[in-house]
Amino acid sequence: MELNYKEKLKQIFSGKNIKAYVHSFGCQLNVSDGEKIKGILKETGCSFTDKPEDAGIIIFNTCAVRESAEERVFGIIGSMKKLKAENPDLIIGVSGCMTAQEKNLERIKKSYPQVDIVLGTSAISSLPRLIYEHLESNKLEYDISEYADFSCNAEQVRESSFKASVPIMFGCNNFCTYCIVPYVRGRERSRASADIISEVTQLVNQGYKEIMLLGQNVNSYGKDLENDLTFPELLRKINEIEGDFIIRFMSSHPKDAKKELLDAILECEKVAKHLHLPVQSGSNSILKAMNRNYTVEKYLETVDYLRSRDSGFSLTTDIIVGFPNETDEEFQDTVKLIKQVEYDNIYSFIYSKRSGTKASMIEDSTPEEVKSHRLRELLEVQKEISDRHYRRFIGKTMRVLADGKSKKREGFLTGKSNEFIIAEFTGDESLIGQFVNIKVTDSMNWAVTGKII
């Protein structure tokens, strides 16, 4: 049925040079979904443009993690009213996590008549049908249903020719009290391992050098499948694929980072020697309030095991500062944890209230200026750690995937090492998309500098 709608649209669009503008907000899963949307539109005969004013179809693929992100998207959608007035045939669509919330669909119906299509996160394959039905009805058409079969048969139009994201699962079962994801992405659904391995094999054969496996919690991959692989087993299978490439993945939940996974990371030569392990807080009382289902002590067992086998193993993390009613003592527990673990880098944020989550119902007595001060303190502590930690690479050889020109220094390329460390080095642009070995000559608190050897 889906193919029929694609063919119908292809006939309708024939000779009209329809250009599509697809803009994805938020996480890498959203970016991957945007690439699938582009793949579908390509199969209907569309080409693509980076300018919405040149487009015949505009799709905003949205994020719902923060309310500020939602409001920003609604502002952008509102600005499309002018384009719609200038071109009544323009088709405007909204997809992604925002659309999974009924209140947002109702808001679009009520206040944004310029929107023609609303598409849920697991309904991407319905896009050709919705466009066709809109062309027939000239009314808003939408599908925000949650489908068990979330596959999309279209070839993705990937943003990079050498780095590819491969979703291995969708949804989340964890229900952290601050997070909206389980409500907008649904429960965990894993793809069959055979499909994933086939996709990765094809990408490697096409010359892709970095494969990023994606999921809200990749560590729990396969728990909903019968007689299939666990995530560590999947990593080992992908590691066996012939070719010169690196395997990365995100995100990992600490409660599911078992020894079996850590061994796979350490033993598979193509799996990056880096783990992003979001701790969120160094306080057990805050972790309990967040419903994270692990303790600081349990988290440190994972860190200690990795570092016992590889003392320089690269770790990064996420930290939420100012969770409702976080005390100064609880915050200092987080500072203590950061000093103890010595992360290469942290991604830290002030807690942002998100309607629809349990944490949003907690009355918070901590002033915003206190939260801002804590964030600054945390960043200063981490800056000193990163500065010292990055020096361990000076004099060593790093294998780096060159991914672009440096935005800071003329004549330099930039890329990420096996350890997920940013590296800058002099080199010709022809090296972009290739692995290079560099000798590290200097370090900063955010990157290292080196020369190709």
Short mmCIF file of C-alpha atoms in Angstrom, two decimals:
data_model
loop_
_atom_site.label_atom_id
_atom_site.label_comp_id
_atom_site.label_asym_id
_atom_site.label_seq_id
_atom_site.Cartn_x
_atom_site.Cartn_y
_atom_site.Cartn_z
CA MET A 1 0.00 0.00 0.00
CA GLU A 2 2.84 2.34 0.90
CA LEU A 3 4.50 1.76 -2.48
CA ASN A 4 1.26 2.67 -4.29
CA TYR A 5 1.14 6.06 -2.58
CA LYS A 6 4.77 6.69 -3.45
CA GLU A 7 4.05 5.91 -7.08
CA LYS A 8 0.95 8.10 -7.08
CA LEU A 9 2.93 11.02 -5.69
CA LYS A 10 5.68 10.39 -8.22
CA GLN A 11 3.12 10.77 -11.01
CA ILE A 12 1.65 13.91 -9.44
CA PHE A 13 5.08 15.49 -8.90
CA SER A 14 6.40 14.46 -12.33
CA GLY A 15 7.80 17.44 -14.22
CA LYS A 16 7.13 19.87 -11.36
CA ASN A 17 10.65 19.89 -9.83
CA ILE A 18 9.32 19.63 -6.26
CA LYS A 19 12.00 20.49 -3.73
CA ALA A 20 11.79 19.40 -0.09
CA TYR A 21 13.22 21.07 2.99
CA VAL A 22 13.61 18.72 6.00
CA HIS A 23 14.87 20.14 9.30
CA SER A 24 15.51 17.83 12.25
CA PHE A 25 15.81 19.11 15.81
CA GLY A 26 17.27 17.32 18.83
CA CYS A 27 19.02 13.99 19.22
CA GLN A 28 20.74 11.71 16.72
CA LEU A 29 17.70 9.43 16.62
CA ASN A 30 15.75 12.41 15.31
CA VAL A 31 18.45 13.11 12.74
CA SER A 32 18.22 9.47 11.62
CA ASP A 33 14.42 9.77 11.34
CA GLY A 34 14.92 12.91 9.26
CA GLU A 35 17.18 10.95 6.90
CA LYS A 36 14.42 8.35 6.51
CA ILE A 37 11.89 11.10 5.74
CA LYS A 38 14.25 12.40 3.06
CA GLY A 39 14.55 8.87 1.67
CA ILE A 40 10.77 8.61 1.30
CA LEU A 41 10.52 12.03 -0.35
CA LYS A 42 13.35 11.14 -2.73
CA GLU A 43 11.39 8.06 -3.83
CA THR A 44 8.40 10.26 -4.67
CA GLY A 45 10.57 12.28 -7.05
CA CYS A 46 11.53 15.18 -4.79
CA SER A 47 14.93 16.85 -4.72
CA PHE A 48 16.19 18.82 -1.70
CA THR A 49 16.98 22.39 -0.74
CA ASP A 50 18.53 24.08 2.28
CA LYS A 51 16.22 27.06 1.89
CA PRO A 52 12.59 26.74 3.06
CA GLU A 53 11.56 29.58 0.74
CA ASP A 54 12.57 27.42 -2.26
CA ALA A 55 10.67 24.34 -1.09
CA GLY A 56 7.39 22.81 -2.20
CA ILE A 57 7.38 20.50 0.84
CA ILE A 58 8.64 21.49 4.30
CA ILE A 59 8.95 18.97 7.14
CA PHE A 60 9.94 19.97 10.67
CA ASN A 61 11.12 16.87 12.53
CA THR A 62 10.74 17.95 16.15
CA CYS A 63 12.17 17.33 19.62
CA ALA A 64 10.18 17.32 22.87
CA VAL A 65 12.90 16.87 25.49
CA ARG A 66 12.60 20.47 26.70
CA GLU A 67 9.59 22.75 26.64
CA SER A 68 11.81 25.56 25.37
CA ALA A 69 12.57 23.40 22.33
CA GLU A 70 8.85 22.94 21.68
CA GLU A 71 8.18 26.66 21.90
CA ARG A 72 11.04 27.36 19.53
CA VAL A 73 9.56 24.95 16.98
CA PHE A 74 6.10 26.49 17.31
CA GLY A 75 7.70 29.87 16.69
CA ILE A 76 9.33 28.58 13.50
CA ILE A 77 6.08 26.96 12.35
CA GLY A 78 4.30 30.25 12.98
CA SER A 79 6.79 32.05 10.74
CA MET A 80 5.84 29.70 7.90
CA LYS A 81 2.46 31.43 7.62
CA LYS A 82 4.01 34.02 5.32
CA LEU A 83 5.49 31.37 2.99
CA LYS A 84 2.14 29.58 2.87
CA ALA A 85 0.40 32.82 1.91
CA GLU A 86 2.92 33.38 -0.89
CA ASN A 87 2.62 29.78 -2.09
CA PRO A 88 -0.75 28.17 -1.25
CA ASP A 89 0.44 24.87 -2.81
CA LEU A 90 3.26 24.60 -0.26
CA ILE A 91 2.89 21.48 1.93
CA ILE A 92 4.03 21.94 5.54
CA GLY A 93 4.45 18.93 7.81
CA VAL A 94 5.39 18.40 11.45
CA SER A 95 6.87 15.09 12.62
CA GLY A 96 8.87 13.81 15.56
CA CYS A 97 8.48 13.63 19.32
CA MET A 98 6.31 16.74 19.68
CA THR A 99 3.58 15.12 17.61
CA ALA A 100 3.24 12.20 20.02
CA GLN A 101 1.55 14.50 22.52
CA GLU A 102 -2.17 14.96 21.90
CA LYS A 103 -2.04 18.50 23.27
CA ASN A 104 0.38 19.52 20.53
CA LEU A 105 -1.83 18.05 17.81
CA GLU A 106 -4.77 20.01 19.21
CA ARG A 107 -2.65 23.16 19.36
CA ILE A 108 -1.68 22.74 15.71
CA LYS A 109 -5.31 22.17 14.72
CA LYS A 110 -6.43 25.24 16.58
CA SER A 111 -3.67 27.78 15.95
CA TYR A 112 -1.56 26.71 12.96
CA PRO A 113 -3.77 26.36 9.86
CA GLN A 114 -0.67 26.50 7.66
CA VAL A 115 0.26 22.94 8.79
CA ASP A 116 -0.99 20.22 6.41
CA ILE A 117 0.63 17.02 7.76
CA VAL A 118 1.27 15.75 11.31
CA LEU A 119 3.30 12.56 11.56
CA GLY A 120 4.08 10.43 14.66
CA THR A 121 7.52 9.03 15.48
CA SER A 122 6.64 5.46 14.45
CA ALA A 123 4.44 6.47 11.50
CA ILE A 124 7.15 7.67 9.10
CA SER A 125 6.07 5.13 6.48
CA SER A 126 2.66 6.82 6.42
CA LEU A 127 4.10 10.04 4.98
CA PRO A 128 3.27 9.31 1.29
CA ARG A 129 -0.31 8.44 2.21
CA LEU A 130 -0.75 11.58 4.29
CA ILE A 131 0.63 13.83 1.55
CA TYR A 132 -1.62 12.17 -1.03
CA GLU A 133 -4.69 12.45 1.20
CA HIS A 134 -3.93 16.11 1.88
CA LEU A 135 -3.67 16.80 -1.84
CA GLU A 136 -7.08 15.17 -2.24
CA SER A 137 -8.79 16.84 0.73
CA ASN A 138 -6.85 20.11 1.11
CA LYS A 139 -7.21 19.52 4.88
CA LEU A 140 -4.91 18.66 7.76
CA GLU A 141 -4.05 14.95 7.65
CA TYR A 142 -2.36 13.23 10.58
CA ASP A 143 -1.21 9.89 11.93
CA ILE A 144 0.24 9.80 15.44
CA SER A 145 -0.49 6.13 16.10
CA GLU A 146 2.19 3.96 17.70
CA TYR A 147 3.01 1.11 15.36
CA ALA A 148 4.67 -2.13 16.41
CA ASP A 149 6.30 -2.28 12.96
CA PHE A 150 8.34 0.91 12.94
CA SER A 151 10.52 -0.04 9.98
CA CYS A 152 10.91 2.23 6.99
CA ASN A 153 11.74 0.65 3.65
CA ALA A 154 13.08 3.80 2.02
CA GLU A 155 16.78 4.25 1.44
CA GLN A 156 18.00 6.94 3.85
CA VAL A 157 19.37 10.17 2.43
CA ARG A 158 22.30 10.43 4.81
CA GLU A 159 23.88 13.72 5.79
CA SER A 160 27.39 12.25 5.69
CA SER A 161 29.13 10.05 3.14
CA PHE A 162 31.36 8.39 5.76
CA LYS A 163 29.49 8.49 9.11
CA ALA A 164 26.18 6.65 9.47
CA SER A 165 23.72 6.29 12.34
CA VAL A 166 21.89 2.97 12.63
CA PRO A 167 18.96 2.81 15.07
CA ILE A 168 18.88 -0.59 16.77
CA MET A 169 15.88 0.07 19.03
CA PHE A 170 13.23 2.66 19.76
CA GLY A 171 11.47 3.83 22.90
CA CYS A 172 12.35 3.55 26.57
CA ASN A 173 11.08 1.61 29.61
CA ASN A 174 12.96 3.48 32.32
CA PHE A 175 10.67 6.41 33.21
CA CYS A 176 13.26 8.67 34.79
CA THR A 177 11.18 11.25 36.61
CA TYR A 178 12.61 14.20 34.63
CA CYS A 179 12.29 12.64 31.16
CA ILE A 180 9.47 12.80 28.61
CA VAL A 181 10.96 10.24 26.19
CA PRO A 182 8.92 7.16 27.23
CA TYR A 183 5.75 9.19 26.72
CA VAL A 184 6.67 10.39 23.23
CA ARG A 185 8.76 7.47 21.90
CA GLY A 186 6.79 4.64 23.50
CA ARG A 187 8.05 1.41 25.03
CA GLU A 188 11.26 -0.30 23.97
CA ARG A 189 11.11 -2.09 20.62
CA SER A 190 14.26 -3.72 19.25
CA ARG A 191 15.02 -4.33 15.59
CA ALA A 192 15.92 -7.87 14.56
CA SER A 193 19.68 -8.33 14.75
CA ALA A 194 19.80 -9.80 11.24
CA ASP A 195 18.35 -6.56 9.83
CA ILE A 196 20.86 -4.45 11.76
CA ILE A 197 23.84 -6.57 10.70
CA SER A 198 22.66 -6.48 7.08
CA GLU A 199 22.34 -2.68 7.17
CA VAL A 200 25.76 -2.20 8.74
CA THR A 201 27.37 -4.60 6.24
CA GLN A 202 25.86 -2.63 3.37
CA LEU A 203 27.07 0.67 4.83
CA VAL A 204 30.61 -0.66 5.32
CA ASN A 205 30.62 -1.97 1.74
CA GLN A 206 29.61 1.53 0.61
CA GLY A 207 32.65 2.97 2.34
CA TYR A 208 31.23 4.27 5.62
CA LYS A 209 33.94 4.55 8.26
CA GLU A 210 31.94 5.24 11.44
CA ILE A 211 28.82 3.33 12.46
CA MET A 212 26.86 4.85 15.35
CA LEU A 213 24.35 2.42 16.88
CA LEU A 214 21.43 4.35 18.34
CA GLY A 215 18.80 3.75 20.97
CA GLN A 216 17.34 5.44 24.01
CA ASN A 217 19.07 2.71 26.05
CA VAL A 218 21.12 0.45 23.78
CA ASN A 219 22.22 -1.65 26.75
CA SER A 220 18.75 -3.19 27.00
CA TYR A 221 18.66 -4.09 23.31
CA GLY A 222 17.05 -7.44 22.57
CA LYS A 223 15.18 -7.90 25.84
CA ASP A 224 11.87 -7.73 23.95
CA LEU A 225 12.98 -10.23 21.27
CA GLU A 226 12.83 -14.00 21.43
CA ASN A 227 15.92 -16.03 20.57
CA ASP A 228 17.90 -13.04 19.37
CA LEU A 229 21.11 -11.34 20.42
CA THR A 230 21.90 -9.25 23.49
CA PHE A 231 23.62 -5.92 22.91
CA PRO A 232 27.12 -7.24 23.75
CA GLU A 233 26.52 -10.15 21.35
CA LEU A 234 25.37 -7.70 18.67
CA LEU A 235 28.56 -5.65 19.12
CA ARG A 236 30.67 -8.79 18.66
CA LYS A 237 28.75 -9.78 15.51
CA ILE A 238 29.16 -6.32 13.96
CA ASN A 239 32.83 -6.36 14.95
CA GLU A 240 33.22 -9.48 12.76
CA ILE A 241 32.08 -7.63 9.60
CA GLU A 242 35.00 -7.24 7.22
CA GLY A 243 36.16 -3.69 6.58
CA ASP A 244 37.98 -0.74 8.11
CA PHE A 245 35.47 1.06 10.32
CA ILE A 246 34.79 2.07 13.90
CA ILE A 247 31.70 1.18 15.97
CA ARG A 248 30.22 3.71 18.40
CA PHE A 249 26.92 3.68 20.27
CA MET A 250 24.63 5.78 22.44
CA SER A 251 22.96 6.05 24.83
CA SER A 252 23.92 3.70 27.66
CA HIS A 253 22.03 3.39 30.93
CA PRO A 254 24.34 2.61 33.88
CA LYS A 255 21.96 0.06 35.40
CA ASP A 256 22.37 -2.14 32.31
CA ALA A 257 26.13 -1.67 31.82
CA LYS A 258 27.01 -5.22 32.84
CA LYS A 259 30.42 -6.91 32.72
CA GLU A 260 29.43 -8.70 29.50
CA LEU A 261 29.06 -5.33 27.75
CA LEU A 262 32.28 -3.91 29.19
CA ASP A 263 34.21 -6.99 28.05
CA ALA A 264 32.81 -6.65 24.53
CA ILE A 265 33.91 -3.00 24.37
CA LEU A 266 37.40 -3.83 25.62
CA GLU A 267 37.89 -6.93 23.45
CA CYS A 268 36.39 -5.91 20.09
CA GLU A 269 39.05 -4.07 18.08
CA LYS A 270 36.51 -2.07 16.03
CA VAL A 271 34.45 -0.90 19.01
CA ALA A 272 35.57 2.54 20.19
CA LYS A 273 37.39 2.57 23.51
CA HIS A 274 35.02 5.14 24.94
CA LEU A 275 31.82 4.89 26.94
CA HIS A 276 29.31 7.68 27.45
CA LEU A 277 27.70 6.66 30.73
CA PRO A 278 25.22 9.31 31.99
CA VAL A 279 25.38 9.39 35.79
CA GLN A 280 23.15 12.53 36.13
CA SER A 281 24.03 13.00 39.82
CA GLY A 282 26.58 11.89 42.41
CA SER A 283 23.98 11.77 45.17
CA ASN A 284 22.09 8.55 45.96
CA SER A 285 19.10 10.50 47.25
CA ILE A 286 18.87 12.49 44.01
CA LEU A 287 19.35 9.34 41.90
CA LYS A 288 16.45 7.76 43.80
CA ALA A 289 14.30 10.85 43.20
CA MET A 290 15.21 10.62 39.51
CA ASN A 291 14.24 6.90 39.45
CA ARG A 292 17.61 5.98 37.94
CA ASN A 293 17.67 2.51 39.57
CA TYR A 294 21.37 2.42 40.49
CA THR A 295 23.51 3.83 43.27
CA VAL A 296 26.74 5.80 43.09
CA GLU A 297 28.53 2.76 44.50
CA LYS A 298 27.16 0.51 41.73
CA TYR A 299 28.10 3.09 39.11
CA LEU A 300 31.66 3.24 40.44
CA GLU A 301 31.94 -0.56 40.18
CA THR A 302 31.49 -0.18 36.41
CA VAL A 303 34.09 2.59 36.25
CA ASP A 304 36.55 0.66 38.40
CA TYR A 305 36.23 -2.47 36.24
CA LEU A 306 36.94 -0.52 33.03
CA ARG A 307 39.86 1.35 34.54
CA SER A 308 41.29 -1.84 36.08
CA ARG A 309 41.60 -3.29 32.60
CA ASP A 310 42.50 -0.05 30.82
CA SER A 311 43.68 2.75 33.10
CA GLY A 312 43.27 5.39 30.39
CA PHE A 313 39.83 4.26 29.23
CA SER A 314 37.83 7.27 28.04
CA LEU A 315 34.61 8.09 29.92
CA THR A 316 32.13 10.92 29.40
CA THR A 317 28.86 11.60 31.18
CA ASP A 318 25.75 13.76 31.55
CA ILE A 319 25.05 15.75 34.71
CA ILE A 320 21.81 17.48 35.73
CA VAL A 321 22.43 20.35 38.14
CA GLY A 322 19.61 21.67 40.31
CA PHE A 323 17.16 18.78 40.29
CA PRO A 324 14.17 19.94 42.38
CA ASN A 325 15.26 20.67 45.97
CA GLU A 326 18.83 19.46 45.46
CA THR A 327 20.77 20.50 48.56
CA ASP A 328 24.29 21.86 48.55
CA GLU A 329 25.47 18.63 50.19
CA GLU A 330 23.88 16.58 47.38
CA PHE A 331 25.49 18.83 44.79
CA GLN A 332 28.88 18.45 46.45
CA ASP A 333 28.42 14.67 46.17
CA THR A 334 28.31 15.20 42.39
CA VAL A 335 31.47 17.31 42.50
CA LYS A 336 33.14 14.55 44.53
CA LEU A 337 32.10 11.92 41.96
CA ILE A 338 33.49 13.94 39.07
CA LYS A 339 36.83 14.31 40.86
CA GLN A 340 36.88 10.59 41.62
CA VAL A 341 36.01 9.33 38.12
CA GLU A 342 37.97 11.98 36.20
CA TYR A 343 35.87 12.07 33.04
CA ASP A 344 37.42 13.24 29.80
CA ASN A 345 34.39 15.44 29.33
CA ILE A 346 30.97 16.09 30.86
CA TYR A 347 27.76 17.44 29.38
CA SER A 348 26.07 19.37 32.16
CA PHE A 349 22.72 21.14 32.25
CA ILE A 350 20.58 23.01 34.74
CA TYR A 351 17.41 21.01 35.39
CA SER A 352 14.63 22.05 33.04
CA LYS A 353 11.06 21.43 34.16
CA ARG A 354 9.18 19.27 31.65
CA SER A 355 5.39 19.11 31.77
CA GLY A 356 4.06 15.56 31.76
CA THR A 357 6.90 14.15 33.89
CA LYS A 358 6.72 13.26 37.58
CA ALA A 359 9.51 15.68 38.48
CA SER A 360 7.50 18.59 37.06
CA MET A 361 4.99 18.12 39.88
CA ILE A 362 7.63 18.64 42.60
CA GLU A 363 7.58 22.09 44.16
CA ASP A 364 11.15 23.36 43.93
CA SER A 365 12.58 25.71 46.56
CA THR A 366 16.10 26.11 45.11
CA PRO A 367 16.67 29.59 43.59
CA GLU A 368 17.82 29.74 39.96
CA GLU A 369 20.88 31.79 40.88
CA VAL A 370 22.01 28.97 43.18
CA LYS A 371 21.65 26.46 40.34
CA SER A 372 23.62 28.72 37.99
CA HIS A 373 26.40 29.10 40.57
CA ARG A 374 26.56 25.31 41.00
CA LEU A 375 26.82 24.77 37.25
CA ARG A 376 29.70 27.24 37.01
CA GLU A 377 31.48 25.49 39.89
CA LEU A 378 30.99 22.11 38.24
CA LEU A 379 32.35 23.33 34.91
CA GLU A 380 35.41 24.86 36.58
CA VAL A 381 36.17 21.56 38.32
CA GLN A 382 35.78 19.62 35.08
CA LYS A 383 37.89 22.15 33.13
CA GLU A 384 40.84 21.46 35.41
CA ILE A 385 40.31 17.69 35.15
CA SER A 386 40.02 17.75 31.34
CA ASP A 387 43.10 19.95 31.03
CA ARG A 388 45.13 17.50 33.11
CA HIS A 389 43.55 14.37 31.65
CA TYR A 390 44.08 15.33 28.01
CA ARG A 391 47.80 15.74 28.65
CA ARG A 392 48.07 11.95 28.91
CA PHE A 393 47.85 11.79 25.12
CA ILE A 394 50.86 14.06 24.45
CA GLY A 395 53.57 12.08 22.66
CA LYS A 396 51.19 9.25 21.84
CA THR A 397 49.80 8.22 18.45
CA MET A 398 46.06 8.54 17.90
CA ARG A 399 43.93 7.06 15.14
CA VAL A 400 41.50 9.78 14.07
CA LEU A 401 38.63 9.88 11.60
CA ALA A 402 38.98 13.25 9.86
CA ASP A 403 35.50 14.72 9.60
CA GLY A 404 35.92 18.33 8.53
CA LYS A 405 37.82 21.59 8.56
CA SER A 406 38.59 23.20 11.91
CA LYS A 407 36.32 26.14 12.70
CA LYS A 408 38.97 27.65 14.93
CA ARG A 409 42.22 27.40 12.97
CA GLU A 410 42.96 27.97 9.31
CA GLY A 411 44.59 25.04 7.54
CA PHE A 412 43.66 22.54 10.24
CA LEU A 413 41.36 19.54 10.01
CA THR A 414 39.40 18.15 12.91
CA GLY A 415 38.16 14.72 13.84
CA LYS A 416 37.49 12.31 16.69
CA SER A 417 39.84 9.66 17.94
CA ASN A 418 39.00 6.11 18.95
CA GLU A 419 38.63 7.52 22.49
CA PHE A 420 36.12 10.15 21.25
CA ILE A 421 38.65 12.91 21.81
CA ILE A 422 38.52 15.90 19.47
CA ALA A 423 41.80 16.21 17.58
CA GLU A 424 43.00 19.06 15.36
CA PHE A 425 45.85 18.63 12.89
CA THR A 426 47.22 20.11 9.69
CA GLY A 427 46.20 18.26 6.56
CA ASP A 428 44.66 18.46 3.12
CA GLU A 429 40.88 18.48 2.76
CA SER A 430 41.14 15.32 0.66
CA LEU A 431 41.70 13.45 3.94
CA ILE A 432 38.17 14.21 5.18
CA GLY A 433 36.34 10.91 5.60
CA GLN A 434 39.55 8.93 6.06
CA PHE A 435 41.38 7.52 9.07
CA VAL A 436 44.73 9.15 9.83
CA ASN A 437 47.35 8.51 12.49
CA ILE A 438 48.51 11.61 14.32
CA LYS A 439 51.26 12.19 16.85
CA VAL A 440 49.80 14.33 19.65
CA THR A 441 51.97 17.38 20.29
CA ASP A 442 49.79 19.52 22.55
CA SER A 443 46.51 19.46 24.50
CA MET A 444 43.79 21.79 25.70
CA ASN A 445 40.84 21.16 28.01
CA TRP A 446 38.57 20.34 25.06
CA ALA A 447 40.86 18.84 22.37
CA VAL A 448 44.35 17.74 21.42
CA THR A 449 46.60 18.93 18.60
CA GLY A 450 48.84 16.74 16.52
CA LYS A 451 50.68 16.05 13.29
CA ILE A 452 49.97 13.32 10.76
CA ILE A 453 52.60 10.56 10.79
#
